[in-house]
């Protein structure tokens, strides 16, 4: 029993240590995204002591897009995504097991000690996933903030009225900003759940398996059929 307890304790520590590393990476991504969103604002750039430039030249737009791409790829990507996907699959498996136990006999579900352990694991994993989902969602909002490009387009239109001799050059920059806006909208991955990168297989399993299990549990508890 002591060896079994020590093994489970070490495995639990290793698992939660990997989750803490993943959360730290997500915090760094959010910090980079936050500072990146302040580059085009003179007041915020001065406050955080970071470089500042406006998107009024083609060179500046090119630098802005390259910097955005570099920051999104900076740091560990695949390893962190593997950890998050593993946590999500584990939480999904535990939820499915709990749903099966409830369907088997919901009156005796809490009488077994391992079911209490499943519930504690599920609660801890869900809290971790909610934390990552919040950080990932905020990071995506910073990188996909189209209002920055729209603001620069308005500034270009105003500058065209003041400097009609540079209208052709400013129109070219404005067209590039429009294309950049469309590009950022197209880059959003369809397999993202509140900022968490989702494998297509995991995405489909979530839609089919867990929703079917939840609908079965609700139907069993309420006494009539419900399809989720």
mmCIF file of C-alpha atoms in Angstrom:
data_model
loop_
_atom_site.group_PDB
_atom_site.id
_atom_site.type_symbol
_atom_site.label_atom_id
_atom_site.label_comp_id
_atom_site.label_asym_id
_atom_site.label_seq_id
_atom_site.Cartn_x
_atom_site.Cartn_y
_atom_site.Cartn_z
ATOM 1 C CA UNK A 1 0.000 0.000 0.000
ATOM 2 C CA UNK A 2 2.850 2.405 0.804
ATOM 3 C CA UNK A 3 4.590 1.714 -2.520
ATOM 4 C CA UNK A 4 1.306 2.133 -4.372
ATOM 5 C CA UNK A 5 0.699 5.442 -2.584
ATOM 6 C CA UNK A 6 4.215 6.716 -3.392
ATOM 7 C CA UNK A 7 3.896 5.731 -7.044
ATOM 8 C CA UNK A 8 0.561 7.505 -7.409
ATOM 9 C CA UNK A 9 1.940 10.538 -5.587
ATOM 10 C CA UNK A 10 4.984 10.751 -7.898
ATOM 11 C CA UNK A 11 2.867 10.301 -11.029
ATOM 12 C CA UNK A 12 0.427 12.944 -9.835
ATOM 13 C CA UNK A 13 3.279 15.368 -9.093
ATOM 14 C CA UNK A 14 4.839 14.793 -12.517
ATOM 15 C CA UNK A 15 1.502 15.280 -14.264
ATOM 16 C CA UNK A 16 0.660 18.502 -12.460
ATOM 17 C CA UNK A 17 4.234 19.743 -12.925
ATOM 18 C CA UNK A 18 3.799 19.404 -16.705
ATOM 19 C CA UNK A 19 0.493 21.273 -16.433
ATOM 20 C CA UNK A 20 2.211 24.101 -14.532
ATOM 21 C CA UNK A 21 4.873 24.314 -17.258
ATOM 22 C CA UNK A 22 2.129 24.535 -19.896
ATOM 23 C CA UNK A 23 0.338 27.258 -17.914
ATOM 24 C CA UNK A 24 3.591 29.225 -17.624
ATOM 25 C CA UNK A 25 4.033 29.013 -21.402
ATOM 26 C CA UNK A 26 0.493 30.284 -21.924
ATOM 27 C CA UNK A 27 1.206 33.201 -19.579
ATOM 28 C CA UNK A 28 4.314 34.096 -21.594
ATOM 29 C CA UNK A 29 2.288 33.955 -24.818
ATOM 30 C CA UNK A 30 -0.289 36.283 -23.305
ATOM 31 C CA UNK A 31 2.432 38.714 -22.195
ATOM 32 C CA UNK A 32 3.961 38.786 -25.689
ATOM 33 C CA UNK A 33 0.524 39.285 -27.249
ATOM 34 C CA UNK A 34 -0.280 42.091 -24.820
ATOM 35 C CA UNK A 35 2.954 43.963 -25.565
ATOM 36 C CA UNK A 36 2.536 43.355 -29.295
ATOM 37 C CA UNK A 37 -0.914 44.978 -29.230
ATOM 38 C CA UNK A 38 0.646 48.124 -27.683
ATOM 39 C CA UNK A 39 3.257 48.660 -30.423
ATOM 40 C CA UNK A 40 1.056 50.901 -32.585
ATOM 41 C CA UNK A 41 -0.092 53.020 -29.617
ATOM 42 C CA UNK A 42 2.315 55.806 -28.650
ATOM 43 C CA UNK A 43 0.939 56.188 -25.111
ATOM 44 C CA UNK A 44 0.977 52.468 -24.268
ATOM 45 C CA UNK A 45 4.367 51.940 -25.932
ATOM 46 C CA UNK A 46 5.812 54.732 -23.789
ATOM 47 C CA UNK A 47 4.203 53.244 -20.678
ATOM 48 C CA UNK A 48 5.645 49.748 -21.216
ATOM 49 C CA UNK A 49 8.940 51.023 -22.709
ATOM 50 C CA UNK A 50 8.635 49.169 -25.997
ATOM 51 C CA UNK A 51 9.284 50.351 -29.605
ATOM 52 C CA UNK A 52 6.515 52.254 -31.352
ATOM 53 C CA UNK A 53 5.692 52.683 -35.031
ATOM 54 C CA UNK A 54 2.589 53.410 -37.091
ATOM 55 C CA UNK A 55 1.347 51.288 -39.974
ATOM 56 C CA UNK A 56 1.573 54.086 -42.518
ATOM 57 C CA UNK A 57 4.341 52.567 -44.662
ATOM 58 C CA UNK A 58 4.664 49.254 -46.452
ATOM 59 C CA UNK A 59 7.882 48.502 -44.568
ATOM 60 C CA UNK A 60 6.123 49.018 -41.235
ATOM 61 C CA UNK A 61 3.266 46.695 -42.218
ATOM 62 C CA UNK A 62 5.768 44.043 -43.280
ATOM 63 C CA UNK A 63 7.626 44.358 -39.962
ATOM 64 C CA UNK A 64 4.328 44.221 -38.034
ATOM 65 C CA UNK A 65 3.190 41.009 -39.770
ATOM 66 C CA UNK A 66 6.626 39.384 -39.437
ATOM 67 C CA UNK A 67 6.816 40.261 -35.746
ATOM 68 C CA UNK A 68 3.317 38.874 -35.188
ATOM 69 C CA UNK A 69 4.265 35.605 -36.892
ATOM 70 C CA UNK A 70 7.529 35.360 -34.928
ATOM 71 C CA UNK A 71 5.902 35.960 -31.538
ATOM 72 C CA UNK A 72 3.159 33.407 -32.188
ATOM 73 C CA UNK A 73 5.780 30.742 -32.971
ATOM 74 C CA UNK A 74 8.151 31.709 -30.150
ATOM 75 C CA UNK A 75 8.623 29.216 -27.340
ATOM 76 C CA UNK A 76 7.630 25.540 -27.162
ATOM 77 C CA UNK A 77 4.632 24.780 -29.342
ATOM 78 C CA UNK A 78 4.208 21.085 -30.018
ATOM 79 C CA UNK A 79 5.210 19.879 -26.555
ATOM 80 C CA UNK A 80 2.794 22.253 -24.830
ATOM 81 C CA UNK A 81 -0.002 21.324 -27.240
ATOM 82 C CA UNK A 82 0.658 17.642 -26.482
ATOM 83 C CA UNK A 83 0.382 18.310 -22.730
ATOM 84 C CA UNK A 84 -2.853 20.278 -23.140
ATOM 85 C CA UNK A 85 -4.331 17.645 -25.476
ATOM 86 C CA UNK A 86 -3.387 14.893 -22.998
ATOM 87 C CA UNK A 87 -5.056 16.777 -20.140
ATOM 88 C CA UNK A 88 -8.146 17.308 -22.264
ATOM 89 C CA UNK A 89 -8.298 13.613 -23.232
ATOM 90 C CA UNK A 90 -7.818 12.553 -19.601
ATOM 91 C CA UNK A 91 -10.602 14.888 -18.448
ATOM 92 C CA UNK A 92 -12.779 13.564 -21.264
ATOM 93 C CA UNK A 93 -12.069 9.948 -20.304
ATOM 94 C CA UNK A 94 -12.821 10.560 -16.624
ATOM 95 C CA UNK A 95 -16.051 12.353 -17.521
ATOM 96 C CA UNK A 96 -17.071 9.443 -19.736
ATOM 97 C CA UNK A 97 -16.293 6.920 -16.964
ATOM 98 C CA UNK A 98 -18.279 8.963 -14.440
ATOM 99 C CA UNK A 99 -21.219 9.192 -16.844
ATOM 100 C CA UNK A 100 -21.102 5.422 -17.356
ATOM 101 C CA UNK A 101 -21.037 4.841 -13.592
ATOM 102 C CA UNK A 102 -24.003 7.161 -13.096
ATOM 103 C CA UNK A 103 -25.966 5.362 -15.818
ATOM 104 C CA UNK A 104 -25.098 2.028 -14.200
ATOM 105 C CA UNK A 105 -26.420 3.113 -10.806
ATOM 106 C CA UNK A 106 -26.583 6.750 -9.800
ATOM 107 C CA UNK A 107 -27.764 5.920 -6.269
ATOM 108 C CA UNK A 108 -24.573 3.992 -5.468
ATOM 109 C CA UNK A 109 -22.221 6.248 -7.424
ATOM 110 C CA UNK A 110 -20.790 8.098 -4.418
ATOM 111 C CA UNK A 111 -20.475 4.984 -2.273
ATOM 112 C CA UNK A 112 -17.284 3.878 -4.060
ATOM 113 C CA UNK A 113 -13.991 5.509 -3.042
ATOM 114 C CA UNK A 114 -12.559 5.480 -6.577
ATOM 115 C CA UNK A 115 -15.512 7.537 -7.810
ATOM 116 C CA UNK A 116 -14.601 10.267 -5.311
ATOM 117 C CA UNK A 117 -11.034 10.140 -6.637
ATOM 118 C CA UNK A 118 -12.355 10.458 -10.191
ATOM 119 C CA UNK A 119 -14.403 13.491 -9.181
ATOM 120 C CA UNK A 120 -11.412 15.195 -7.538
ATOM 121 C CA UNK A 121 -9.256 14.571 -10.611
ATOM 122 C CA UNK A 122 -11.987 15.846 -12.892
ATOM 123 C CA UNK A 123 -12.423 19.025 -10.825
ATOM 124 C CA UNK A 124 -8.653 19.719 -10.831
ATOM 125 C CA UNK A 125 -8.342 19.102 -14.576
ATOM 126 C CA UNK A 126 -11.361 21.253 -15.385
ATOM 127 C CA UNK A 127 -9.986 24.145 -13.319
ATOM 128 C CA UNK A 128 -6.678 23.865 -15.171
ATOM 129 C CA UNK A 129 -8.394 23.726 -18.575
ATOM 130 C CA UNK A 130 -10.555 26.731 -17.703
ATOM 131 C CA UNK A 131 -7.415 28.664 -16.746
ATOM 132 C CA UNK A 132 -5.708 27.766 -20.021
ATOM 133 C CA UNK A 133 -8.866 28.506 -21.995
ATOM 134 C CA UNK A 134 -9.039 31.972 -20.449
ATOM 135 C CA UNK A 135 -5.364 32.713 -21.222
ATOM 136 C CA UNK A 136 -5.625 31.289 -24.731
ATOM 137 C CA UNK A 137 -8.772 33.256 -25.493
ATOM 138 C CA UNK A 138 -7.219 36.528 -24.325
ATOM 139 C CA UNK A 139 -4.066 35.810 -26.341
ATOM 140 C CA UNK A 140 -6.074 35.178 -29.498
ATOM 141 C CA UNK A 141 -8.004 38.402 -28.955
ATOM 142 C CA UNK A 142 -4.761 40.370 -28.781
ATOM 143 C CA UNK A 143 -3.334 38.829 -31.947
ATOM 144 C CA UNK A 144 -6.650 38.949 -33.853
ATOM 145 C CA UNK A 145 -7.455 42.535 -32.922
ATOM 146 C CA UNK A 146 -8.632 43.905 -36.278
ATOM 147 C CA UNK A 147 -9.441 47.302 -34.750
ATOM 148 C CA UNK A 148 -5.725 48.224 -34.952
ATOM 149 C CA UNK A 149 -5.748 47.860 -38.735
ATOM 150 C CA UNK A 150 -9.086 49.660 -39.034
ATOM 151 C CA UNK A 151 -7.732 52.559 -36.984
ATOM 152 C CA UNK A 152 -4.710 52.812 -39.239
ATOM 153 C CA UNK A 153 -6.981 52.833 -42.289
ATOM 154 C CA UNK A 154 -8.949 55.746 -40.846
ATOM 155 C CA UNK A 155 -5.708 57.602 -40.169
ATOM 156 C CA UNK A 156 -4.655 57.031 -43.778
ATOM 157 C CA UNK A 157 -7.942 58.417 -45.100
ATOM 158 C CA UNK A 158 -7.493 61.526 -42.968
ATOM 159 C CA UNK A 159 -3.916 61.908 -44.162
ATOM 160 C CA UNK A 160 -5.077 61.661 -47.798
ATOM 161 C CA UNK A 161 -7.188 64.785 -47.295
ATOM 162 C CA UNK A 162 -4.287 66.695 -45.772
ATOM 163 C CA UNK A 163 -1.681 65.518 -48.299
ATOM 164 C CA UNK A 164 -3.347 64.943 -51.687
ATOM 165 C CA UNK A 165 0.056 64.792 -53.369
ATOM 166 C CA UNK A 166 0.744 61.482 -51.570
ATOM 167 C CA UNK A 167 -2.669 60.012 -52.270
ATOM 168 C CA UNK A 168 -1.370 57.282 -54.577
ATOM 169 C CA UNK A 169 1.222 56.062 -52.081
ATOM 170 C CA UNK A 170 -1.238 56.162 -49.194
ATOM 171 C CA UNK A 171 -3.862 54.302 -51.259
ATOM 172 C CA UNK A 172 -1.359 51.502 -51.844
ATOM 173 C CA UNK A 173 -0.701 51.235 -48.108
ATOM 174 C CA UNK A 174 -4.439 51.251 -47.452
ATOM 175 C CA UNK A 175 -4.971 48.340 -49.862
ATOM 176 C CA UNK A 176 -2.241 46.355 -48.119
ATOM 177 C CA UNK A 177 -3.965 46.987 -44.774
ATOM 178 C CA UNK A 178 -7.242 45.691 -46.202
ATOM 179 C CA UNK A 179 -5.520 42.523 -47.427
ATOM 180 C CA UNK A 180 -3.850 42.111 -44.023
ATOM 181 C CA UNK A 181 -7.239 42.344 -42.326
ATOM 182 C CA UNK A 182 -8.635 39.577 -44.554
ATOM 183 C CA UNK A 183 -5.520 37.489 -43.960
ATOM 184 C CA UNK A 184 -5.827 37.681 -40.168
ATOM 185 C CA UNK A 185 -9.451 36.566 -40.386
ATOM 186 C CA UNK A 186 -8.512 33.575 -42.549
ATOM 187 C CA UNK A 187 -5.693 32.468 -40.234
ATOM 188 C CA UNK A 188 -8.041 31.557 -37.365
ATOM 189 C CA UNK A 189 -7.984 27.786 -37.024
ATOM 190 C CA UNK A 190 -11.383 26.014 -37.008
ATOM 191 C CA UNK A 191 -10.153 23.540 -34.381
ATOM 192 C CA UNK A 192 -9.742 25.963 -31.514
ATOM 193 C CA UNK A 193 -11.760 25.869 -28.326
ATOM 194 C CA UNK A 194 -11.393 29.171 -26.446
ATOM 195 C CA UNK A 195 -7.778 29.482 -27.538
ATOM 196 C CA UNK A 196 -6.772 25.869 -26.968
ATOM 197 C CA UNK A 197 -5.323 24.131 -30.010
ATOM 198 C CA UNK A 198 -7.494 21.128 -30.755
ATOM 199 C CA UNK A 199 -6.646 18.088 -32.844
ATOM 200 C CA UNK A 200 -9.461 17.395 -35.345
ATOM 201 C CA UNK A 201 -9.861 13.892 -33.872
ATOM 202 C CA UNK A 202 -10.192 15.286 -30.332
ATOM 203 C CA UNK A 203 -12.610 17.909 -31.623
ATOM 204 C CA UNK A 204 -14.901 15.274 -33.168
ATOM 205 C CA UNK A 205 -14.656 12.971 -30.121
ATOM 206 C CA UNK A 206 -15.716 15.886 -27.916
ATOM 207 C CA UNK A 207 -18.721 16.630 -30.080
ATOM 208 C CA UNK A 208 -19.930 13.030 -30.433
ATOM 209 C CA UNK A 209 -18.901 10.987 -27.398
ATOM 210 C CA UNK A 210 -19.093 13.330 -24.433
ATOM 211 C CA UNK A 211 -22.300 15.050 -25.571
ATOM 212 C CA UNK A 212 -23.953 11.656 -26.086
ATOM 213 C CA UNK A 213 -22.857 10.532 -22.613
ATOM 214 C CA UNK A 214 -24.080 13.761 -20.999
ATOM 215 C CA UNK A 215 -27.445 13.503 -22.764
ATOM 216 C CA UNK A 216 -27.773 9.909 -21.537
ATOM 217 C CA UNK A 217 -27.058 10.935 -17.928
ATOM 218 C CA UNK A 218 -29.532 13.823 -18.060
ATOM 219 C CA UNK A 219 -32.183 11.576 -19.614
ATOM 220 C CA UNK A 220 -31.638 8.952 -16.892
ATOM 221 C CA UNK A 221 -31.834 11.495 -14.062
ATOM 222 C CA UNK A 222 -34.865 13.385 -15.397
ATOM 223 C CA UNK A 223 -36.772 10.361 -16.635
ATOM 224 C CA UNK A 224 -37.315 11.409 -20.250
ATOM 225 C CA UNK A 225 -35.151 11.430 -23.364
ATOM 226 C CA UNK A 226 -33.022 14.528 -24.120
ATOM 227 C CA UNK A 227 -30.684 14.809 -27.087
ATOM 228 C CA UNK A 228 -27.731 17.177 -26.743
#
